[in-house]
């Protein structure tokens, strides 16, 4: 990743920083990730509802191909013109292969600090969002990992904070629902060192259930302590508890929220509570028949590890409207079955004809998450991704609740 960062810097060495950075960390985060690769797929910068946010993360530094990178100066100037902080997100699910090496030695950490500082200064960024998936815990399948990852990550961040630029910007991280793995591969019991260097963490409380699961379950459960023990696979409530117990103050925790859901192929005998037209909870699904999802869904391709991955089957919120599941008001369309699960506070829709069931988030579930953020005293929310919403239905719901 380091070499890619350096390469992308060289590519854009003529870009000059402009004044206007708003670098002080915001007290209530209203953020989203902007996926650069969707700029040419219907979500250009001009489509961003800047007035709904105070922070936007450009994703991902690893993917700064020439077209993506050429968008970054415009991203920063549009954000600043709208009073929004412009951050860069580094890594991601497919971009975490070399994090471990980049922080493995003192020399590598220093080089990585320099690359990050150069990126910030060159593009006049207000913050950096590290998206290492995951320290000492395999993500996509071919990431380099080491038992020293979490300790080295902290040393790197401490060195970044010693740099005058690094001291002056907002540092955050996208993190999993359990604390960074320690050298034994267990969730760390003391992350207070990270609380000293990060302004905040954003818990990626999504993809909790998906095509890899044993049944159809909630993509982004608010709660799971009210679910049957076998259905307790993670939630905002349990993740916030785990991180805060390990020493991350709640006012340094931002809740990651999804503007998409996961689809499953479910036949009608499994979909309904027998003898009723009510959707059943946690039904079985046909793993050999993954629905393709919406137009942004991956149709199946070879990943960065060289392995073939089948269709992802994700539906953005707009994709559910496009696909006939939801009305333009974001409610279930006529002929579509709907269930709102009280424990996870998330909805499901089902088209009996196509046999496609989707677990997703709607205005009601975003309102519930917003109220939880407010009542628990969390730092705010960060939505993956800005372009997934339809007519600002989700973002308006969570903004109203927070
Ligand atoms: C340090 O970075 C270099 C250059 O990217 C890399 O080749 C090397 O493997 C890294 N060191 C470790 C211990 O990972
Ligand atoms: C972890 O770091 C220690 C020194 O801090 C070193 O002795 C050890 O070899 C490292 N382990 C790995 C797996 O890199
Ligand atoms: C820190 O940020 C402020 C506000 O943008 C800026 O004026 C100042 O030059 C920055 N200092 C450094 C060392 O980057
Ligand atoms: C947790 O880590 C911090 C910083 O590394 C340290 O100062 C503190 O004593 C640790 N707390 C516990 C309970 O071990
Ligand atoms: C989560 O569920 C538990 C157990 O039912 C309940 O006590 C708690 O209030 C719930 N929390 C939220 C935020 O819904
Ligand atoms: C529905 O799917 C289940 C497996 O998920 C299977 O056992 C059952 O036979 C299927 N029923 C029909 C009518 O296809
Ligand atoms: C699952 O889907 C595959 C592919 O469409 C199909 O061949 C198979 O019969 C389905 N299985 C069940 C139990 O319906
Ligand atoms: C359900 O799926 C079928 C088959 O794909 C499609 O023809 C129909 O329009 C869908 N129903 C709704 C309400 O969108």
XYZ file of C-alpha atoms and ligand atoms in Angstrom:
514
model
C 0.000 0.000 0.000
C 2.837 2.338 0.844
C 4.264 2.073 -2.632
C 0.826 2.686 -4.105
C 0.429 5.786 -1.961
C 3.811 7.047 -3.069
C 3.017 6.245 -6.690
C -0.244 8.138 -6.527
C 1.496 11.117 -4.957
C 3.993 11.199 -7.787
C 1.139 11.035 -10.255
C -0.421 14.159 -8.845
C 2.628 16.114 -7.802
C 1.410 19.175 -9.681
C -1.684 19.570 -7.488
C -1.408 22.520 -5.115
C -3.027 22.719 -1.698
C -5.618 25.442 -1.307
C -6.411 27.230 1.953
C -9.622 26.500 3.831
C -8.968 23.381 5.909
C -11.221 22.955 8.919
C -9.009 20.755 10.980
C -10.416 20.814 14.507
C -12.237 17.572 15.215
C -16.021 17.909 15.217
C -17.910 17.172 18.437
C -20.811 15.338 16.749
C -19.814 13.408 13.671
C -22.300 13.334 10.774
C -20.254 11.489 8.207
C -20.275 9.219 5.195
C -17.781 7.524 2.933
C -17.686 8.708 -0.682
C -16.706 5.820 -2.975
C -14.632 7.376 -5.765
C -15.380 4.488 -8.143
C -19.097 5.289 -8.106
C -18.501 8.798 -9.462
C -18.897 7.469 -12.994
C -21.713 5.068 -12.040
C -24.409 7.571 -11.212
C -23.012 9.253 -8.102
C -20.767 12.173 -9.160
C -19.582 14.674 -6.544
C -22.353 17.022 -7.672
C -24.923 14.502 -6.363
C -23.597 14.637 -2.769
C -26.026 16.251 -0.284
C -23.218 18.143 1.432
C -25.594 20.050 3.716
C -26.514 16.818 5.538
C -22.962 16.108 6.773
C -19.982 17.662 8.525
C -17.418 15.028 7.486
C -16.887 13.035 4.297
C -14.268 10.290 3.774
C -12.901 9.811 0.274
C -12.463 6.078 -0.352
C -9.952 4.583 -0.754
C -6.364 5.811 -0.956
C -5.319 2.348 -2.104
C -7.495 2.805 -5.175
C -6.062 6.140 -6.294
C -5.972 5.136 -9.919
C -5.578 8.122 -12.203
C -9.311 8.761 -12.590
C -10.027 8.408 -8.865
C -7.057 10.542 -7.890
C -8.011 13.272 -10.308
C -11.307 13.569 -8.430
C -9.682 14.099 -5.030
C -8.872 17.841 -5.418
C -12.466 18.464 -6.520
C -13.735 16.364 -3.604
C -11.741 18.494 -1.162
C -12.786 21.808 -2.683
C -16.480 20.804 -2.869
C -16.380 19.629 0.751
C -14.702 22.838 1.933
C -17.059 25.036 -0.083
C -19.868 23.341 1.871
C -18.187 23.590 5.277
C -17.604 19.818 5.352
C -14.356 18.222 6.520
C -12.575 16.311 3.776
C -10.881 13.138 5.004
C -9.148 10.365 3.134
C -9.873 6.742 3.956
C -6.894 4.398 3.612
C -7.262 0.665 3.116
C -10.648 -0.990 3.041
C -11.644 -4.641 2.610
C -9.587 -5.041 -0.571
C -6.856 -2.569 0.397
C -5.498 -3.999 3.647
C -2.876 -6.398 2.272
C 0.213 -4.401 3.270
C -0.837 -2.534 6.414
C 1.031 -5.043 8.552
C 4.305 -4.562 6.633
C 3.929 -0.791 6.580
C 3.927 -0.655 10.380
C 6.212 -3.661 11.033
C 9.511 -1.860 11.655
C 10.571 1.567 12.885
C 11.810 2.465 9.393
C 8.587 1.386 7.746
C 6.476 3.289 10.255
C 8.468 6.441 9.622
C 8.079 6.032 5.856
C 4.332 5.431 6.266
C 3.991 8.522 8.490
C 5.749 10.564 5.787
C 3.491 9.207 3.036
C 0.366 10.011 5.042
C 1.581 13.509 5.971
C 2.473 14.211 2.340
C -0.956 13.079 1.227
C -2.638 15.330 3.809
C -0.567 18.380 2.922
C -0.723 17.875 -0.799
C -4.507 17.611 -0.909
C -5.288 19.901 2.031
C -7.088 17.123 3.886
C -8.643 17.609 7.326
C -8.313 14.046 8.477
C -7.320 10.473 7.817
C -9.581 7.482 8.348
C -7.624 4.229 8.656
C -9.564 1.245 7.416
C -7.305 -1.692 8.271
C -9.384 -4.858 7.980
C -7.981 -6.179 10.349
C -4.893 -6.075 12.620
C -3.745 -9.646 13.418
C -7.014 -10.952 12.002
C -7.421 -12.133 8.432
C -9.902 -10.217 6.287
C -10.087 -10.855 2.538
C -7.824 -13.896 2.725
C -4.318 -12.852 1.635
C -3.565 -9.930 3.947
C -0.180 -10.031 5.644
C -0.843 -10.371 9.360
C 1.434 -10.553 12.391
C 0.981 -11.075 16.099
C 2.593 -7.634 16.560
C 0.077 -5.801 14.349
C -1.918 -4.072 17.068
C 1.156 -2.955 19.010
C 2.835 -1.762 15.786
C -0.331 0.057 14.693
C -0.322 1.976 17.969
C 3.387 2.855 17.618
C 2.720 4.105 14.093
C -0.200 6.279 15.220
C 1.846 7.699 18.095
C 4.591 8.645 15.642
C 2.024 10.197 13.305
C 0.732 12.310 16.212
C 4.289 13.545 16.890
C 4.394 15.054 13.421
C 3.076 18.673 13.368
C 0.660 17.812 10.551
C -0.392 14.542 12.162
C -1.054 16.369 15.434
C -3.292 18.846 13.669
C -5.736 16.601 11.814
C -8.624 14.333 12.747
C -7.533 10.708 12.993
C -10.159 8.002 12.968
C -10.409 4.324 12.168
C -13.058 2.047 10.750
C -13.048 -0.921 13.129
C -14.798 -4.249 13.502
C -17.390 -4.977 16.168
C -14.747 -6.351 18.526
C -11.527 -4.600 19.658
C -8.279 -5.032 17.674
C -6.797 -8.483 18.151
C -3.939 -8.713 20.620
C -0.799 -10.788 20.035
C -2.689 -13.962 20.978
C -5.485 -13.314 18.514
C -7.998 -12.330 21.188
C -9.849 -9.004 21.359
C -7.625 -6.487 23.188
C -8.706 -5.825 26.745
C -7.035 -2.400 26.896
C -7.325 -0.026 23.946
C -6.801 3.166 25.944
C -3.557 3.796 24.032
C -5.677 4.043 20.861
C -8.116 6.357 22.619
C -5.163 8.733 23.133
C -4.244 8.868 19.429
C -7.574 8.540 17.602
C -10.134 11.308 17.739
C -12.662 8.526 17.338
C -13.311 5.060 15.960
C -16.188 4.195 13.620
C -17.575 0.724 14.350
C -18.487 -1.074 11.119
C -21.688 -2.551 12.472
C -22.744 -4.091 9.175
C -22.197 -7.340 7.286
C -22.976 -8.999 10.615
C -25.101 -11.508 8.661
C -24.731 -12.220 4.942
C -24.379 -14.924 2.314
C -21.740 -16.658 4.484
C -24.199 -17.076 7.377
C -26.307 -20.106 8.253
C -29.637 -18.269 7.848
C -31.085 -14.931 6.747
C -30.209 -12.478 9.520
C -29.891 -8.738 10.103
C -27.160 -6.927 8.155
C -26.822 -4.242 10.817
C -28.476 -5.172 14.118
C -28.872 -2.384 16.640
C -29.199 -4.986 19.388
C -28.654 -8.726 19.665
C -28.757 -9.348 23.400
C -32.529 -9.780 22.950
C -31.986 -12.481 20.259
C -31.665 -16.240 20.804
C -28.080 -17.111 21.869
C -27.276 -18.695 18.471
C -28.460 -15.531 16.730
C -26.174 -13.234 18.754
C -23.585 -12.516 16.061
C -22.837 -8.897 16.965
C -24.684 -5.593 17.115
C -24.216 -1.909 17.866
C -25.117 -2.526 21.505
C -22.649 -5.395 22.015
C -19.888 -3.723 19.967
C -20.117 -0.450 21.880
C -20.070 -2.446 25.115
C -16.964 -4.379 24.025
C -15.011 -1.321 22.894
C -15.964 0.847 25.858
C -15.176 -1.950 28.313
C -11.714 -2.123 26.719
C -11.181 1.579 27.364
C -12.589 3.469 24.373
C -14.772 6.261 25.808
C -18.291 6.310 24.304
C -17.815 9.894 23.122
C -14.985 8.585 20.918
C -17.211 5.963 19.309
C -19.051 6.687 16.061
C -21.603 4.145 14.859
C -21.076 2.921 11.303
C -24.435 2.544 9.553
C -25.189 0.978 6.143
C -27.173 2.412 3.246
C -27.381 -1.109 1.789
C -28.582 -4.595 2.615
C -27.871 -8.224 1.726
C -30.084 -10.416 -0.461
C -30.841 -14.118 -0.180
C -32.759 -16.682 -2.184
C -35.561 -18.041 0.016
C -38.387 -20.288 -1.157
C -41.892 -19.525 0.043
C -42.121 -22.583 2.306
C -39.184 -21.210 4.295
C -40.040 -17.514 3.990
C -43.339 -17.538 5.890
C -44.431 -18.615 9.338
C -46.336 -21.784 8.372
C -49.983 -21.135 7.585
C -49.580 -17.339 7.628
C -48.426 -14.540 5.371
C -46.025 -13.265 8.030
C -42.326 -13.456 7.227
C -40.423 -15.894 9.406
C -37.346 -14.860 11.407
C -33.962 -16.334 10.434
C -35.240 -18.525 7.553
C -32.976 -20.904 5.643
C -31.787 -19.779 2.214
C -30.340 -21.386 -0.909
C -26.594 -20.716 -0.896
C -26.259 -21.966 -4.483
C -28.552 -19.287 -5.806
C -27.188 -15.880 -4.718
C -29.330 -13.084 -6.203
C -27.136 -10.561 -8.055
C -28.230 -7.456 -6.134
C -28.512 -4.023 -7.752
C -26.510 -2.357 -10.519
C -23.635 -1.562 -8.098
C -23.513 -5.136 -6.860
C -20.435 -7.131 -7.778
C -21.566 -9.652 -10.379
C -18.695 -11.980 -9.578
C -14.990 -11.401 -10.189
C -11.480 -12.405 -9.181
C -10.444 -10.559 -6.007
C -7.046 -9.056 -5.089
C -6.032 -12.439 -3.651
C -6.682 -14.116 -7.002
C -9.763 -15.985 -5.800
C -13.046 -15.950 -7.665
C -15.844 -14.384 -5.632
C -19.437 -14.941 -6.748
C -22.051 -12.197 -6.898
C -22.139 -10.057 -3.751
C -25.908 -9.678 -3.759
C -25.971 -6.270 -2.084
C -28.810 -3.854 -2.628
C -28.260 -0.178 -1.963
C -31.276 1.628 -0.555
C -31.841 3.203 -3.987
C -31.428 -0.272 -5.485
C -34.368 -1.540 -3.431
C -36.484 1.252 -4.931
C -35.123 0.478 -8.404
C -35.735 -3.255 -7.927
C -39.401 -2.787 -7.049
C -39.074 -3.734 -3.341
C -39.679 -0.202 -2.040
C -41.764 2.782 -3.099
C -40.088 6.121 -3.745
C -41.106 6.952 -0.142
C -38.912 4.083 1.054
C -41.800 1.904 2.247
C -42.588 -1.657 1.098
C -44.102 -1.654 -2.413
C -47.521 -3.249 -3.056
C -47.132 -7.008 -3.349
C -43.903 -7.056 -1.304
C -43.883 -8.672 2.141
C -42.266 -6.681 4.977
C -41.143 -7.577 8.464
C -39.581 -5.275 11.048
C -37.497 -7.235 13.514
C -37.855 -5.683 16.973
C -34.618 -6.939 18.511
C -32.292 -5.834 15.686
C -34.589 -2.911 14.819
C -34.104 -3.664 11.122
C -36.501 -4.565 8.291
C -36.759 -7.369 5.740
C -38.552 -7.366 2.388
C -39.536 -10.392 0.333
C -40.675 -10.829 -3.251
C -42.437 -14.183 -3.289
C -42.320 -14.452 -7.102
C -38.560 -14.021 -7.410
C -37.885 -15.636 -4.029
C -35.556 -12.766 -3.075
C -35.411 -11.652 0.564
C -33.363 -8.613 1.617
C -32.233 -7.570 5.080
C -31.503 -3.838 5.049
C -31.939 -0.524 6.881
C -34.800 1.922 6.383
C -35.921 5.219 7.925
C -37.318 3.420 10.998
C -34.081 1.546 11.658
C -31.964 4.679 11.081
C -34.209 6.557 13.516
C -33.699 3.796 16.103
C -29.924 3.925 15.583
C -29.949 7.727 15.829
C -31.834 7.588 19.122
C -29.402 5.003 20.446
C -26.447 7.238 19.461
C -28.039 10.156 21.274
C -29.103 8.235 24.391
C -25.746 6.476 24.744
C -23.695 9.627 24.149
C -21.826 8.276 21.105
C -19.840 10.698 18.927
C -22.207 10.370 15.936
C -22.601 8.198 12.851
C -20.736 7.376 9.649
C -22.650 5.884 6.733
C -21.243 3.462 4.170
C -21.822 4.866 1.649
C -23.086 8.353 0.755
C -24.273 7.164 -2.660
C -26.478 4.367 -1.310
C -29.298 6.551 -0.015
C -32.433 7.420 -1.974
C -33.741 10.979 -1.819
C -31.919 11.472 1.538
C -34.506 9.260 3.271
C -31.952 7.490 5.476
C -29.727 10.457 6.229
C -32.702 12.675 7.112
C -34.014 9.997 9.501
C -30.748 9.635 11.411
C -30.040 13.381 11.447
C -33.496 14.051 12.935
C -33.002 11.426 15.633
C -29.482 12.533 16.603
C 9.077 -2.776 5.159
O 8.650 -2.176 3.939
C 9.313 -2.756 2.807
C 8.940 -1.894 1.588
O 7.538 -1.817 1.440
C 8.898 -4.198 2.671
O 9.502 -4.791 1.552
C 9.273 -4.934 3.934
O 8.797 -6.264 3.876
C 8.706 -4.249 5.149
N 9.205 -4.881 6.363
C 8.529 -5.770 7.076
C 9.207 -6.354 8.265
O 7.368 -6.083 6.783
C 7.283 -8.918 17.481
O 8.138 -7.889 17.964
C 9.213 -8.361 18.744
C 10.034 -7.167 19.205
O 9.221 -6.095 19.558
C 10.094 -9.281 17.931
O 11.095 -9.820 18.751
C 9.236 -10.399 17.357
O 10.044 -11.180 16.465
C 8.057 -9.857 16.579
N 7.211 -10.947 16.153
C 6.820 -11.091 14.900
C 5.921 -12.250 14.615
O 7.143 -10.304 14.013
C -3.024 23.297 11.644
O -4.323 23.619 11.152
C -4.571 24.999 11.104
C -6.027 25.183 10.694
O -6.253 24.677 9.419
C -3.609 25.658 10.114
O -3.817 27.040 10.113
C -2.182 25.351 10.537
O -1.294 25.817 9.545
C -1.985 23.849 10.701
N -0.661 23.566 11.214
C 0.093 22.617 10.696
C 1.409 22.427 11.342
O -0.258 21.919 9.739
C -4.054 0.430 29.614
O -3.083 0.976 28.733
C -2.678 2.265 29.138
C -1.850 2.881 27.995
O -1.073 1.932 27.335
C -1.941 2.181 30.454
O -1.483 3.460 30.856
C -2.892 1.618 31.496
O -2.217 1.411 32.713
C -3.491 0.302 31.024
N -4.570 -0.065 31.928
C -4.686 -1.282 32.423
C -5.855 -1.527 33.326
O -3.883 -2.156 32.187
C -30.964 -4.620 24.066
O -31.598 -5.778 24.547
C -31.531 -5.942 25.959
C -32.120 -7.305 26.297
O -33.433 -7.401 25.836
C -32.260 -4.780 26.616
O -32.148 -4.893 28.019
C -31.635 -3.461 26.161
O -32.384 -2.369 26.658
C -31.626 -3.373 24.641
N -30.891 -2.160 24.240
C -31.301 -1.370 23.242
C -30.500 -0.151 22.979
O -32.258 -1.639 22.554
C -37.158 -24.869 0.173
O -35.816 -24.874 0.538
C -35.466 -25.820 1.508
C -34.001 -25.617 1.821
O -33.724 -24.293 2.137
C -35.718 -27.206 1.004
O -35.475 -28.128 2.037
C -37.126 -27.321 0.541
O -37.262 -28.531 -0.093
C -37.443 -26.199 -0.425
N -38.823 -26.273 -0.758
C -39.245 -26.148 -1.994
C -40.724 -26.194 -2.160
O -38.478 -25.959 -2.937
C -30.826 -23.894 -5.089
O -30.526 -23.190 -6.258
C -29.936 -23.977 -7.275
C -29.501 -23.020 -8.390
O -30.578 -22.257 -8.848
C -30.943 -25.029 -7.714
O -30.361 -25.844 -8.698
C -31.348 -25.871 -6.502
O -32.372 -26.761 -6.864
C -31.840 -24.998 -5.385
N -32.023 -25.792 -4.169
C -33.194 -25.862 -3.522
C -33.222 -26.731 -2.300
O -34.189 -25.247 -3.882
C -41.175 -9.685 -8.023
O -40.283 -10.387 -8.866
C -40.848 -10.706 -10.126
C -39.881 -11.641 -10.825
O -38.595 -11.088 -10.864
C -41.141 -9.429 -10.880
O -41.694 -9.703 -12.141
C -42.098 -8.587 -10.070
O -42.279 -7.324 -10.682
C -41.573 -8.374 -8.645
N -42.629 -7.773 -7.835
C -42.585 -6.517 -7.453
C -43.726 -6.042 -6.618
O -41.656 -5.790 -7.733
